[in-house]
Amino acid sequence: MATFTERMAPVLVLWLAVCLSGTWAVDRGNFKTCDQSSFCKRQRALKPGESPYRALLETMELTNTRLTLQLINDNNKVRLLLELYRLQGNITRVKINELKPLKPRYEVPDVLVREPPTEPLSVLSQDENGVVLSLGAESQRVIVSARPFRLDIMEGHDVLMSLNSRGLLAFEHLRMRKDTFSYKVTSTVASVWDNIKRVFSSQAEPEAENKEEADSANQAETAKEEEEKVEEGMWEETFKSHSDSKPNGPSAVSLDFSLPGVEHVYGIPEHADTLRLKTTDNGDPYRLYNLDVFQYELYNPMALYGAVPVMLAHNTKRTTGIFWLNAAETWVDISSNTAGKTVFGKMLDYVQGSSETPQTDVRWISESGIIDVFLMLGPTPKDVFSQYASLTGTQSFPPLSSLGYHQCRWNYNDQEDVRSVDAGFDEHDIPYDFIWLDIEHTDGKRYFTWDPHKFATPKEMLQGLLEKKRKMVAIVDPHIKVDSNYKIHNEIRSRGFYVKNKDGGDYEGWCWPGSAGYPDFTRADMRAWWASMFAYDQYEGTMENLYTWNDMNEPSVFNGPEVTMHKDAMHGSWEHREVHNLYGLYVHRATAEGLIQRSGGVERPFVLTRAFFAGSQRYGAVWTGDNAAEWDHLKISIPMCLSLGLVGISFCGADVGGFFKSPSSELLVRWYQTGAYQPFFRAHAHLDTPRREPWLFGPENTALIREAVRQRYTFLPYWYQLFYQAYRTGEPVMRPLWVEYPQDPATFAVDDEFLIGRDLLAHPVTEEGSRGVTAYLPGKDEFWFDIHTFQKHNGAQNLYIPVTMSSIPVFQRGGSIIPRKLRVRRSSTCMENDPYTLFVALNTRRSAEGELYIDDGHTFNYEKKEFIHRKLSFANNVLSSVNLAPDAQFTTKSWVERVVILGASKPGKITLKTADGEESQLDFEFDASMSVLTIRKPGMNAGEDWKITLK
C-alpha cells in the first residue's frame, strides 16, 4: 500500500512546477475575498445606523482601577460586559466580552509585556442618558452614552475619537447549535405564540399595554430573523475543496471608530500598498491574516505574511493610535468624508463655506475572540510610539554585525560554493557580514541537520568564516518532516507537541519536506523544548557565528486552505482560528530564546522571521517576503518598511534585487543603493534565477554596488545608535517625514523618500532610466546638506536633483552631528576599533547636536551599564563631547580622526582641550566655495570628554 508521502509526491511535483515556472504571479483564487469569508460578508452587510446595544447604567461599578458596565442587545437580549481602564501614559483600554458566555472566549496572551498599569478613573457627572468620566490629563474625559451605547473621548471641546458612533458594534454570542428538527419545532411554537399574543393584544387595555406587547413581539420577530440568518452556513464553511467545521458556530466581533478632523491613517501592516491607507468603500477591506502569498500583487489590501493590528491617525494637531488586540482573521474597513475629493473640490468647499469637518471612519471585524482595544491618545507621534512600546515592548537591540550587508540565495550549493562566494567579496573589495543558507543545506529538508555530502564539515566552514570575522545564517522552518528516523520528529511526537487536527490526531500538512507536522508553539513547554534544540550539543555542527532564519511560519501548508493551516485544527482547547496570527511570533520567540540560551544568556541573537504580529519586534528582524525583480517592487519596499516601523518593527528590509525573476543591471544597482539605506540589508534570490553575486554584472556595475555597500558601512555607527534609541524608546529607525514634521501637510502622504532617524533624509532612485528625482526637503527653517557634495539646500522646498547611475540622493539635516567610520574593511567586526569622523552640519543658528553610542556590539552587557553614550554639541564655535551615562562603564580604542563642519566659517585657529586638561592647536583646511571646514587628526579618544574651540 502506498504511503501518504508516496501518494502526495505528484502533488508536490505539480506545486513545484507551478512555483518554478515562468508564470511568477499570485493566484488570487487561492485567497479569500471578504465575500468569501462568511463572517466578513455577514458583518459588512450591517450598515451604519441606530445601534441595538444599550448601556445598562444601573449595572455600572467603578473601582480604583476600572469601570464595568453591562450592555444589552435589544434585539436578542444578549448581555455583554464592558470594561474601561485608564492606563498610565495617556492610554485608554476598552474590553467587551459576553457577560455569561457558554464557554470562555479567547483572550490573546504573551503579546503585552506586562499587565498595563492603571490610573484612577473618576465620575464627573451622571444622569439617565450616560456618564462622564475624567481621564485626568488636560481636561480629557470619556462620555459613555446609554441609548444607543456609544463612547466618546474628548479633550476640551474636541472629540478625539468615538466608538460605536455609527452603530456597527457587533458581538456574535456563543450558542448551542440547533438541529433542523428542533429548529422547526421552535419556529412553529413561536409562530403559534405570536398568533395568541396578537389575539390578546387586540383586546388589551389601555393603549400603553398594546404598545408594550407590540414592542415585545417586534423584538421576538427580530431575534428570530437574526437567528435564521446566523444559522445559514455559519456552522460549516467551505472554500474551494476545504471544509471548516466551525464547532463553535458564529463568533465574530466588530466595532467602529470615528476620527474627527483626520484624513490620514497609517499602519496595519503587512500590505503591499501606499504608506497612507486608502479608503475601502469600493473594494475589499484591508485583511490581516498571515499567509504565504506567492509573488504578491501590489497596491491592494490582500493579506500578506504578517499582521500587526495597529493603526495611527494623524493631522496637524494630533497623532493617535488604535491597537486592536485580536489574533484571529481580521478585516479593516476605512471610509472618509473627503475621500475622492480633489484639491480643487476641497478649495471649493472652503470658498463656499462648507462646514463639514474631515473625518475618517474605521471598522475592525475579527472572526472570533473578544474586543480588546487600546486607544493611544498621543498627542505627538513620539508619544504614540512610547505608548505602544509600553504595551508590547520595543525593537530588540541587534548585534552590530547584523546591520551590515547579508548575502543570500536559495541556495548556495555546498561548502565549496560558500567558500568561493566568500572569497569573491574579498577579491572585489566588497564588505559583508553574513552569508546565508536556505533549505537545501539540510539533510532532506530535516531542520537542525546538514546535508552529509554537500555540507559534510559545517564547523570547518563556520570556522573559516569566523577567522575572517564573518557569520552565517541557516534556515530553520517550523514544519517538521514526518519520518520515524528523524530525531526532531520523534521527540515532538512522543511529547505530544504537535498541533492536533479536529479529530485529535497529529495535524499533518504538505510543505517542503513532503508530509510535515506542525509543532504547537502556543505551548510554553514546546517553546522551551524547541529553544533547547539550538544548544551546541543538540544542533550538531553549529558554532557561535551561526544564526537563524524562520521562514514559512504563517504557517505555510501547501495543501491547506489558503496555503495555511485549517482553522479547526486544535492548540490544546483552542482552535487555530483563535491563534492564527500569533503562530509566527511564537516561532520567532522560541528561536530567539534558543540562541540566547545556547550562549548562557550572554550573546544577543539574530533571527529573521517572515510571519509576525504585534510584539514581534522583541525577537528580531522581518523582511517583506517573496518580492519580484520589478521596479514597482523596489518602490513598494519603502512604504512597506515605513508602515512596519510605525507599529514598532524597525528591523525591516526587502530582498535586494527581487526574489523572483531576474533584475536588469540597472534595477539591481538601484536596489543596492536603496537597500543600503534601509534597516535590514540583504540580497536574496530564487532557486530558479541566474546567479547574481555583486561582481557578475561587469566591472562598472560592480563598482557601483561596491560604493553603495561601502556607504552603508561608513554609517554603521549612526545605524547602531538609532537601533539603541529604538530599543530604549520604541521610535522607528526608518521613519516617514511627517513623524518629524507633524505640522507640515506636504509630508503626510510622502512615501518615496524617508528619514533615517531624525538627521538623514534618503530619496533613492526607483524609476527606470531616471535622469532626475524631485525630493521634498521639509522644515521651513531647516538646511539640508548633500552628504556627497556638501551642497547646502533650504528646507520647505521640492528640490530637483539630476542623477546618474552613481547617484544616491541623501541629505544630512542642518543642526545634526553624525559619527561615521570611513575606513571600510571586509566586515563590521574588523572595523570595531577604527576611528570616527564626525560630520557636523550647522543650522540657521550655527549650532548642531548628535550622539555617539559604543558597546561591545554583540553581548547583553549593555544591560549591565557596559557602554559609552556621549552627547556631541556644537554651539558658540565650540564642539564638545559630554557623557550622557556617567554611571556606565566601558572603554574603546577608537578615536576621532577627523571633524568635518558643513556650513562653517573660516576660523583663525582651532584648539583642542582634552579631559586631562591638556590644550593643543589643530590643523585644518577650509573650502570657501562650499563653506566646509575639515579638522584633521584631533586624535582624542571617542569615549572621553573633550572640547574643540574655533577662534
PDB file of C-alpha atoms in Angstrom, residues 414-612:
ATOM      1  CA  ASP A 414      27.817  23.298  -0.888  1.00  0.00           C
ATOM      2  CA  GLN A 415      30.741  24.284   1.296  1.00  0.00           C
ATOM      3  CA  GLU A 416      32.937  24.977  -1.697  1.00  0.00           C
ATOM      4  CA  ASP A 417      30.285  27.318  -3.092  1.00  0.00           C
ATOM      5  CA  VAL A 418      30.191  29.169   0.231  1.00  0.00           C
ATOM      6  CA  ARG A 419      33.995  29.425   0.267  1.00  0.00           C
ATOM      7  CA  SER A 420      34.027  30.702  -3.318  1.00  0.00           C
ATOM      8  CA  VAL A 421      31.381  33.372  -2.719  1.00  0.00           C
ATOM      9  CA  ASP A 422      33.133  34.477   0.466  1.00  0.00           C
ATOM     10  CA  ALA A 423      36.401  34.806  -1.428  1.00  0.00           C
ATOM     11  CA  GLY A 424      34.649  36.723  -4.204  1.00  0.00           C
ATOM     12  CA  PHE A 425      33.742  39.505  -1.790  1.00  0.00           C
ATOM     13  CA  ASP A 426      37.396  39.839  -0.769  1.00  0.00           C
ATOM     14  CA  GLU A 427      38.577  39.730  -4.372  1.00  0.00           C
ATOM     15  CA  HIS A 428      36.198  42.541  -5.330  1.00  0.00           C
ATOM     16  CA  ASP A 429      36.713  44.531  -2.132  1.00  0.00           C
ATOM     17  CA  ILE A 430      33.055  44.458  -1.098  1.00  0.00           C
ATOM     18  CA  PRO A 431      32.362  44.176   2.644  1.00  0.00           C
ATOM     19  CA  TYR A 432      29.787  41.769   4.046  1.00  0.00           C
ATOM     20  CA  ASP A 433      28.960  40.245   7.423  1.00  0.00           C
ATOM     21  CA  PHE A 434      26.594  37.300   6.846  1.00  0.00           C
ATOM     22  CA  ILE A 435      26.259  34.595   4.224  1.00  0.00           C
ATOM     23  CA  TRP A 436      23.005  32.629   4.279  1.00  0.00           C
ATOM     24  CA  LEU A 437      21.926  29.030   3.639  1.00  0.00           C
ATOM     25  CA  ASP A 438      18.383  28.182   2.550  1.00  0.00           C
ATOM     26  CA  ILE A 439      16.559  24.828   2.849  1.00  0.00           C
ATOM     27  CA  GLU A 440      18.879  22.838   0.553  1.00  0.00           C
ATOM     28  CA  HIS A 441      21.655  22.833   3.153  1.00  0.00           C
ATOM     29  CA  THR A 442      19.723  20.316   5.283  1.00  0.00           C
ATOM     30  CA  ASP A 443      19.604  16.545   5.098  1.00  0.00           C
ATOM     31  CA  GLY A 444      16.400  16.102   3.084  1.00  0.00           C
ATOM     32  CA  LYS A 445      14.609  19.202   4.490  1.00  0.00           C
ATOM     33  CA  ARG A 446      15.123  17.952   8.045  1.00  0.00           C
ATOM     34  CA  TYR A 447      15.842  21.097  10.013  1.00  0.00           C
ATOM     35  CA  PHE A 448      18.638  21.148  12.605  1.00  0.00           C
ATOM     36  CA  THR A 449      20.656  18.919  10.232  1.00  0.00           C
ATOM     37  CA  TRP A 450      23.233  19.301   7.440  1.00  0.00           C
ATOM     38  CA  ASP A 451      23.378  17.586   4.076  1.00  0.00           C
ATOM     39  CA  PRO A 452      26.013  14.883   4.726  1.00  0.00           C
ATOM     40  CA  HIS A 453      27.541  15.247   1.253  1.00  0.00           C
ATOM     41  CA  LYS A 454      27.294  18.960   0.435  1.00  0.00           C
ATOM     42  CA  PHE A 455      27.889  20.254   3.967  1.00  0.00           C
ATOM     43  CA  ALA A 456      29.839  17.394   5.481  1.00  0.00           C
ATOM     44  CA  THR A 457      32.026  19.529   7.783  1.00  0.00           C
ATOM     45  CA  PRO A 458      29.938  22.561   8.769  1.00  0.00           C
ATOM     46  CA  LYS A 459      32.201  23.536  11.668  1.00  0.00           C
ATOM     47  CA  GLU A 460      35.131  23.780   9.301  1.00  0.00           C
ATOM     48  CA  MET A 461      33.068  26.089   7.072  1.00  0.00           C
ATOM     49  CA  LEU A 462      31.965  28.217  10.035  1.00  0.00           C
ATOM     50  CA  GLN A 463      35.498  28.378  11.391  1.00  0.00           C
ATOM     51  CA  GLY A 464      36.716  29.688   8.041  1.00  0.00           C
ATOM     52  CA  LEU A 465      34.145  32.488   8.224  1.00  0.00           C
ATOM     53  CA  LEU A 466      34.952  33.186  11.874  1.00  0.00           C
ATOM     54  CA  GLU A 467      38.610  33.691  11.043  1.00  0.00           C
ATOM     55  CA  LYS A 468      37.535  36.481   8.685  1.00  0.00           C
ATOM     56  CA  LYS A 469      35.177  37.846  11.379  1.00  0.00           C
ATOM     57  CA  ARG A 470      32.140  36.880   9.371  1.00  0.00           C
ATOM     58  CA  LYS A 471      28.996  34.939  10.184  1.00  0.00           C
ATOM     59  CA  MET A 472      26.362  32.652   8.701  1.00  0.00           C
ATOM     60  CA  VAL A 473      22.590  32.275   8.907  1.00  0.00           C
ATOM     61  CA  ALA A 474      20.894  28.904   8.331  1.00  0.00           C
ATOM     62  CA  ILE A 475      17.189  28.382   7.881  1.00  0.00           C
ATOM     63  CA  VAL A 476      15.085  26.506  10.448  1.00  0.00           C
ATOM     64  CA  ASP A 477      11.414  26.279   9.466  1.00  0.00           C
ATOM     65  CA  PRO A 478       8.574  25.150  11.747  1.00  0.00           C
ATOM     66  CA  HIS A 479       7.229  22.320   9.562  1.00  0.00           C
ATOM     67  CA  ILE A 480       8.809  19.031  10.618  1.00  0.00           C
ATOM     68  CA  LYS A 481       9.277  16.122   8.234  1.00  0.00           C
ATOM     69  CA  VAL A 482       7.189  13.102   9.270  1.00  0.00           C
ATOM     70  CA  ASP A 483       9.942  10.499   9.364  1.00  0.00           C
ATOM     71  CA  SER A 484      10.443   7.890  12.065  1.00  0.00           C
ATOM     72  CA  ASN A 485      14.212   8.093  11.532  1.00  0.00           C
ATOM     73  CA  TYR A 486      14.282  11.843  12.273  1.00  0.00           C
ATOM     74  CA  LYS A 487      15.109  12.680  15.883  1.00  0.00           C
ATOM     75  CA  ILE A 488      13.287  16.019  15.960  1.00  0.00           C
ATOM     76  CA  HIS A 489      10.053  14.491  14.675  1.00  0.00           C
ATOM     77  CA  ASN A 490      10.220  11.567  17.075  1.00  0.00           C
ATOM     78  CA  GLU A 491      10.789  13.859  20.055  1.00  0.00           C
ATOM     79  CA  ILE A 492       7.896  16.158  19.161  1.00  0.00           C
ATOM     80  CA  ARG A 493       5.521  13.277  18.521  1.00  0.00           C
ATOM     81  CA  SER A 494       6.458  11.395  21.690  1.00  0.00           C
ATOM     82  CA  ARG A 495       5.955  14.516  23.793  1.00  0.00           C
ATOM     83  CA  GLY A 496       2.597  15.268  22.162  1.00  0.00           C
ATOM     84  CA  PHE A 497       3.841  18.657  20.973  1.00  0.00           C
ATOM     85  CA  TYR A 498       2.260  18.690  17.512  1.00  0.00           C
ATOM     86  CA  VAL A 499      -0.828  20.751  16.679  1.00  0.00           C
ATOM     87  CA  LYS A 500      -3.819  18.379  16.545  1.00  0.00           C
ATOM     88  CA  ASN A 501      -6.476  18.016  13.900  1.00  0.00           C
ATOM     89  CA  LYS A 502     -10.157  18.349  14.812  1.00  0.00           C
ATOM     90  CA  ASP A 503     -10.364  14.593  15.475  1.00  0.00           C
ATOM     91  CA  GLY A 504      -7.492  14.604  17.973  1.00  0.00           C
ATOM     92  CA  GLY A 505      -4.699  13.152  15.815  1.00  0.00           C
ATOM     93  CA  ASP A 506      -1.498  14.978  14.887  1.00  0.00           C
ATOM     94  CA  TYR A 507      -2.214  17.605  12.257  1.00  0.00           C
ATOM     95  CA  GLU A 508      -0.249  16.899   9.072  1.00  0.00           C
ATOM     96  CA  GLY A 509       0.126  19.085   6.022  1.00  0.00           C
ATOM     97  CA  TRP A 510       2.322  19.335   2.982  1.00  0.00           C
ATOM     98  CA  CYS A 511       5.383  21.557   2.868  1.00  0.00           C
ATOM     99  CA  TRP A 512       8.994  21.426   1.636  1.00  0.00           C
ATOM    100  CA  PRO A 513       9.835  18.037   3.208  1.00  0.00           C
ATOM    101  CA  GLY A 514       6.608  16.439   1.962  1.00  0.00           C
ATOM    102  CA  SER A 515       4.307  15.324   4.769  1.00  0.00           C
ATOM    103  CA  ALA A 516       5.002  17.509   7.776  1.00  0.00           C
ATOM    104  CA  GLY A 517       3.824  18.032  11.335  1.00  0.00           C
ATOM    105  CA  TYR A 518       3.494  21.472  12.914  1.00  0.00           C
ATOM    106  CA  PRO A 519       4.746  21.968  16.472  1.00  0.00           C
ATOM    107  CA  ASP A 520       2.305  23.741  18.767  1.00  0.00           C
ATOM    108  CA  PHE A 521       4.317  26.849  19.569  1.00  0.00           C
ATOM    109  CA  THR A 522       1.457  28.265  21.646  1.00  0.00           C
ATOM    110  CA  ARG A 523       2.629  25.835  24.371  1.00  0.00           C
ATOM    111  CA  ALA A 524       5.316  27.182  26.698  1.00  0.00           C
ATOM    112  CA  ASP A 525       6.764  23.677  27.188  1.00  0.00           C
ATOM    113  CA  MET A 526       7.004  23.193  23.417  1.00  0.00           C
ATOM    114  CA  ARG A 527       8.785  26.535  23.012  1.00  0.00           C
ATOM    115  CA  ALA A 528      11.205  25.640  25.810  1.00  0.00           C
ATOM    116  CA  TRP A 529      11.996  22.311  24.139  1.00  0.00           C
ATOM    117  CA  TRP A 530      12.460  23.997  20.739  1.00  0.00           C
ATOM    118  CA  ALA A 531      14.819  26.541  22.281  1.00  0.00           C
ATOM    119  CA  SER A 532      16.878  23.722  23.798  1.00  0.00           C
ATOM    120  CA  MET A 533      17.441  22.246  20.324  1.00  0.00           C
ATOM    121  CA  PHE A 534      19.740  25.169  19.428  1.00  0.00           C
ATOM    122  CA  ALA A 535      22.272  24.119  22.071  1.00  0.00           C
ATOM    123  CA  TYR A 536      25.641  23.316  20.528  1.00  0.00           C
ATOM    124  CA  ASP A 537      25.426  19.690  21.677  1.00  0.00           C
ATOM    125  CA  GLN A 538      21.951  19.287  20.139  1.00  0.00           C
ATOM    126  CA  TYR A 539      22.258  21.182  16.847  1.00  0.00           C
ATOM    127  CA  GLU A 540      25.389  19.433  15.698  1.00  0.00           C
ATOM    128  CA  GLY A 541      27.877  21.316  13.558  1.00  0.00           C
ATOM    129  CA  THR A 542      26.908  24.734  14.878  1.00  0.00           C
ATOM    130  CA  MET A 543      29.114  27.425  16.362  1.00  0.00           C
ATOM    131  CA  GLU A 544      28.655  30.852  17.910  1.00  0.00           C
ATOM    132  CA  ASN A 545      28.743  32.554  14.480  1.00  0.00           C
ATOM    133  CA  LEU A 546      25.702  30.659  13.153  1.00  0.00           C
ATOM    134  CA  TYR A 547      22.362  32.425  13.425  1.00  0.00           C
ATOM    135  CA  THR A 548      18.825  31.557  12.345  1.00  0.00           C
ATOM    136  CA  TRP A 549      16.122  32.339   9.801  1.00  0.00           C
ATOM    137  CA  ASN A 550      12.463  31.322  10.405  1.00  0.00           C
ATOM    138  CA  ASP A 551      10.588  31.125   7.103  1.00  0.00           C
ATOM    139  CA  MET A 552       7.175  29.602   6.244  1.00  0.00           C
ATOM    140  CA  ASN A 553       5.888  30.335   9.765  1.00  0.00           C
ATOM    141  CA  GLU A 554       2.483  31.793   8.881  1.00  0.00           C
ATOM    142  CA  PRO A 555       2.275  28.701   8.973  1.00  0.00           C
ATOM    143  CA  SER A 556       2.565  27.691   5.321  1.00  0.00           C
ATOM    144  CA  VAL A 557       0.708  24.483   4.440  1.00  0.00           C
ATOM    145  CA  PHE A 558       0.838  23.827   0.704  1.00  0.00           C
ATOM    146  CA  ASN A 559      -2.304  21.676   0.661  1.00  0.00           C
ATOM    147  CA  GLY A 560      -4.204  23.677   3.276  1.00  0.00           C
ATOM    148  CA  PRO A 561      -6.951  26.267   2.817  1.00  0.00           C
ATOM    149  CA  GLU A 562      -5.375  29.482   1.525  1.00  0.00           C
ATOM    150  CA  VAL A 563      -1.988  27.709   1.760  1.00  0.00           C
ATOM    151  CA  THR A 564      -2.196  27.660   5.552  1.00  0.00           C
ATOM    152  CA  MET A 565      -3.466  25.600   8.471  1.00  0.00           C
ATOM    153  CA  HIS A 566      -7.093  24.545   8.823  1.00  0.00           C
ATOM    154  CA  LYS A 567      -8.925  26.821  11.232  1.00  0.00           C
ATOM    155  CA  ASP A 568     -10.442  23.892  13.111  1.00  0.00           C
ATOM    156  CA  ALA A 569      -7.037  22.415  13.955  1.00  0.00           C
ATOM    157  CA  MET A 570      -6.501  22.395  17.702  1.00  0.00           C
ATOM    158  CA  HIS A 571      -3.945  24.014  20.012  1.00  0.00           C
ATOM    159  CA  GLY A 572      -4.938  22.384  23.262  1.00  0.00           C
ATOM    160  CA  SER A 573      -8.507  23.542  23.863  1.00  0.00           C
ATOM    161  CA  TRP A 574      -8.313  26.427  21.387  1.00  0.00           C
ATOM    162  CA  GLU A 575      -8.983  26.284  17.678  1.00  0.00           C
ATOM    163  CA  HIS A 576      -6.343  27.502  15.269  1.00  0.00           C
ATOM    164  CA  ARG A 577      -8.734  30.262  14.140  1.00  0.00           C
ATOM    165  CA  GLU A 578      -8.203  31.945  17.527  1.00  0.00           C
ATOM    166  CA  VAL A 579      -4.386  31.951  17.454  1.00  0.00           C
ATOM    167  CA  HIS A 580      -3.511  32.013  13.748  1.00  0.00           C
ATOM    168  CA  ASN A 581      -1.756  35.390  13.614  1.00  0.00           C
ATOM    169  CA  LEU A 582       0.246  34.533  16.764  1.00  0.00           C
ATOM    170  CA  TYR A 583       1.877  31.406  15.352  1.00  0.00           C
ATOM    171  CA  GLY A 584       4.781  33.168  13.622  1.00  0.00           C
ATOM    172  CA  LEU A 585       5.514  35.316  16.676  1.00  0.00           C
ATOM    173  CA  TYR A 586       5.743  32.217  18.857  1.00  0.00           C
ATOM    174  CA  VAL A 587       8.145  30.501  16.404  1.00  0.00           C
ATOM    175  CA  HIS A 588      10.288  33.650  16.310  1.00  0.00           C
ATOM    176  CA  ARG A 589      10.263  33.927  20.098  1.00  0.00           C
ATOM    177  CA  ALA A 590      11.230  30.306  20.744  1.00  0.00           C
ATOM    178  CA  THR A 591      14.081  30.525  18.238  1.00  0.00           C
ATOM    179  CA  ALA A 592      15.460  33.781  19.659  1.00  0.00           C
ATOM    180  CA  GLU A 593      15.296  32.315  23.160  1.00  0.00           C
ATOM    181  CA  GLY A 594      17.185  29.270  21.904  1.00  0.00           C
ATOM    182  CA  LEU A 595      20.034  31.394  20.557  1.00  0.00           C
ATOM    183  CA  ILE A 596      20.228  33.327  23.819  1.00  0.00           C
ATOM    184  CA  GLN A 597      20.225  30.168  25.927  1.00  0.00           C
ATOM    185  CA  ARG A 598      22.946  28.425  23.916  1.00  0.00           C
ATOM    186  CA  SER A 599      25.360  31.184  24.987  1.00  0.00           C
ATOM    187  CA  GLY A 600      24.295  31.055  28.604  1.00  0.00           C
ATOM    188  CA  GLY A 601      22.373  34.309  28.194  1.00  0.00           C
ATOM    189  CA  VAL A 602      25.445  36.263  27.123  1.00  0.00           C
ATOM    190  CA  GLU A 603      25.074  36.796  23.363  1.00  0.00           C
ATOM    191  CA  ARG A 604      22.374  38.745  21.550  1.00  0.00           C
ATOM    192  CA  PRO A 605      20.506  36.654  18.985  1.00  0.00           C
ATOM    193  CA  PHE A 606      19.820  37.442  15.365  1.00  0.00           C
ATOM    194  CA  VAL A 607      16.682  35.795  13.986  1.00  0.00           C
ATOM    195  CA  LEU A 608      14.836  36.786  10.817  1.00  0.00           C
ATOM    196  CA  THR A 609      11.126  35.943  10.557  1.00  0.00           C
ATOM    197  CA  ARG A 610       8.638  36.120   7.713  1.00  0.00           C
ATOM    198  CA  ALA A 611       5.429  35.953   9.787  1.00  0.00           C
ATOM    199  CA  PHE A 612       4.856  38.390  12.620  1.00  0.00           C
TER     200      PHE A 612
END
